[in-house]
Amino acid sequence: MTEEAVEGRRKWLSTPVLILAVIVGLVLGVVGARFGFGVATGGNLAAVASERGLSGEQAEAALATFVPPGEHDEYLLFASGGHSGQMHVIGVPSMRLLKTIPVFAPDAWSGYGFGADWTMELLEHGSDPAKNDPLLWGDTHHPALSETDGDYDGRFLYINDRANGRIALVDLRDFKTREIYDIPNLQTSHGGVFATPNTEYVHISAKTPSPLWEPDGFAELDEYEEKFRGMSTFLSVDQDTGHFIADESFQIELPPYNQDLADAGKLASDGYAFINSYNTEMATGGILEGEPPLETGAVAADFDYLHIIDWHKAEQVVAEGKYVEHNGMRVITLDTAIEEGLLHFAPEPRNPHGVDISPDGNYIVVSGKLDPNTTIYSIERIERAIAEQDFEGHDPFGVPILTFDSVVEAQVEVGGGPLHTQFDGDGHAYTSLFVESAVAKWTLGPEAGVSEGDAWELLDKIPVHYNIGHLATSHGDTVGATRDWLVAMNKWSVDRHTPVGTLHPQNFQLIDVSGDEMRLVRDMPIGFGEPHYAQMISVDVLENQVWATYPEVGMDTLTKELSPVATTYEDARIEDNGDVVDVYMAVLRSHFKPDVVRVREGQTVNFHLTNIETAQDATHGFAIPGYNAQASLDPGETLTVTIDADRTGSWGFYCTEFCSALHLEMQGWLLVEPG
Ligand code: RUQ
Ligand code: CUA
C-alpha cells in the first residue's frame, strides 16, 4: 500500500462518523485516495448504506476493505488449514479465498493423490516407511515463509503436520507442494516451526517427548525422566530448490519437557533460537492408576523454561564431529549441548504459549496463558547473564538456568489468557488474549524505537469473536513488519454467521491497525478444519516470481526442469514394450493425441501427459473411470499417470476441466483387451 493510501485510510478511519450524510464526502475522498480514481460520480452511497441498514462504521469498514472487481489485494495470507491437511491462500483486505494448496491430504481438483505419479510419490515419501499405506491426512499448523535478511522473500513456504512429525515444502513459483519430509527422531511437532533469517535452516521442535533412543520406541511412563526426550531440529535448506538436506541437518537432544512454540532470533539476536516449554514437571497422567490428570501435574510449578539455543555454536559443534548419528540424523546429545554451552534456560511464568521476537531482534516476548502478563526478555541481558554465568540453578539434567531477574526486561499486563504476539515495525506489539477474546496493543521498549516514557504500556484493546488463538500482522514476525492489517484467528464463532449446523465455522477477523485505535472491519468464516497460524506477505514481494503458466512447455512439476518424457504434438505416440506400454500424449484444446489407447490386460500403462498449451488458465484434466485416476495439467506441465491395466473394458477417459467450447468432446478410449 502506498504511503498516501495508508495516510488516506488513517485519516478516514480516525474521523468520527455519526451520520450518513457526513459519510458521503469522506467516502468519496477515501475511495479516490485509495483506488486512484477521481471523486465518484454517483451520489447515492448514503442511500445504499441506509437501504442496506448499514451504520456509518459498517459502511466505512466495507469501503476500507473493498477490492473492486478485477483489482488485486495488497497482501496474501498463508493460513494453515488445520485438519484439512492443506494450506489456504487468502487475499487481504478482501478476505477472499484465492487458493487451497493440497499438502498432506489428497485433493481431487488438482489430482493430488489421485493419479499423477509425482503426487503419489510425495505422499508416500512423506509417510513412515514402516506403514504400508501412505498417510492421507495431516494437521497443518505453523507455516514458515522463507526469509532473506530476516524478511519474507516469497520463495518457499514450509508447513508442519502437527500429528505426524512431518514437514512439507511448497514452491511459491507454482504454489505446489514439492516435498514432504518425515523427520527422524520426532514423533510430533506443534508450533516450533520457523525459518532462520536467511533460511539456512527450517527449525522444528518436538511437542511430545518420546523414548527415541529405545530400539523399539517403547518405554514405560515411570521411566519418563530417564528415557523420554525432546528434540530441536535444524533442517538444512537447499537454497536453489528449498529441499531439505538431511545429511547437513542436525538435532539437539532436550529434556523430556513439552517443547512448544519457537521463534528465530534476528538482527540483535541472530544466531539464537528460542523455544517455550511446559510440563517441566514431567507429569505423565494416569488417572485410572490413581495419578492426577496430566493437566494438573503439568501446572504444579510456577515456572517453566524458555530454551535458548545458540545455533551458530551448535553448527560448530557438529562441524567438530561432536554428535552421534541416530536414524540418519546427526544428534548433539543433551550432555554435549550442556558441555559446549549452547543450551541455556530462562525461567518463564508457568505454561507459556507463544515466544515472539520483536522486529529489531532485541526483545523476546513470552506469553503465559495462565498469567495476564507478557514477560519480555532482552537479548542483551541474556547474553550478559550467559557470559557472567549468572545462574539461579540447574534443571534435573544439568542445564544452567539463568537468573530470572537478570534477564527479564519488563512485564506488561495485557489481559486474560495471552497467547501470541505480532508486531508492526512502529514499536507496537499485538497480543492475542484467548480467555478474554480480545487483542491487546502495547508498546515495546527503547531498542524498538519507543521513548523511555512511552515504553511497555498497554495502549488499546479490541474484542474479537471468539477465543482467539493466533494473530497475524503483515510481515508481522519479521524485521520488515508493517503497520497495516491484523488478522485475528478465532476458534469459536458462536452466532456470528448464518447457522450451518452443529459444527460451526471458525472465524477470521480483519482488524485495521493503521490508526491509533484498532478497528474491526471484516469477518471471514472458515469452513475447513482449524486454521492455526498464518503469515501475511506483501503481494509486491511475490508478484515477480509467481508463474502464471509453466515457463517452458514440458516442465516436470517436481524438478521444475524439462521432463524427459515430455512430448510435442508431432511426437505424440504409443510404444508397446511388452509388459509396459508408454503413451506419450499431447494434451490441448480440445483433444488428446492419441485419443485411442489399446492395451492388453496385465500390462502396465504409463500415460506421459504434456499440456502443450501456453495460455494462462488452459488447464486440462485426465480422468479414467474404473481406475481411480485423475490428474490435472496446468499449461506447460508434464506428468505421468501409471496404471496397472488389470480391469478389462472399454474405458472412456476424459478431460475434467471445462477448458473450451468443445470440452465435453475432449475425451478418448482406453481399450483394455482381455489378456
Ligand atoms: S499454538 S494451540 Cu500455534 Cu497457539 Cu497451537
Ligand atoms: Cu480440456 Cu476440458
PDB file of C-alpha atoms and ligand atoms in Angstrom, residues 588-590 619-621 655-660 663-664 666, ligand 2:
ATOM      1  CA  LEU A 588      -4.514 -29.366 -25.791  1.00  0.00           C
ATOM      2  CA  ARG A 589      -7.830 -27.719 -26.552  1.00  0.00           C
ATOM      3  CA  SER A 590      -9.803 -29.817 -27.271  1.00  0.00           C
ATOM      4  CA  THR A 619      -5.574 -26.343 -17.678  1.00  0.00           C
ATOM      5  CA  HIS A 620      -6.752 -29.811 -18.666  1.00  0.00           C
ATOM      6  CA  GLY A 621      -7.631 -32.821 -16.596  1.00  0.00           C
ATOM      7  CA  CYS A 655     -10.783 -34.028 -19.548  1.00  0.00           C
ATOM      8  CA  THR A 656     -12.051 -32.895 -16.145  1.00  0.00           C
ATOM      9  CA  GLU A 657     -11.556 -29.167 -16.638  1.00  0.00           C
ATOM     10  CA  PHE A 658     -14.101 -27.048 -18.555  1.00  0.00           C
ATOM     11  CA  CYS A 659     -11.395 -25.851 -20.875  1.00  0.00           C
ATOM     12  CA  SER A 660     -13.103 -24.880 -24.108  1.00  0.00           C
ATOM     13  CA  HIS A 663     -14.526 -29.539 -23.529  1.00  0.00           C
ATOM     14  CA  LEU A 664     -17.127 -32.295 -23.483  1.00  0.00           C
ATOM     15  CA  MET A 666     -12.247 -33.781 -25.108  1.00  0.00           C
TER      16      MET A 666
HETATM   17 CU1  CUA B   2      -9.535 -29.972 -21.682  1.00  0.00          CU
HETATM   18 CU2  CUA B   2     -11.761 -29.944 -20.966  1.00  0.00          CU
END
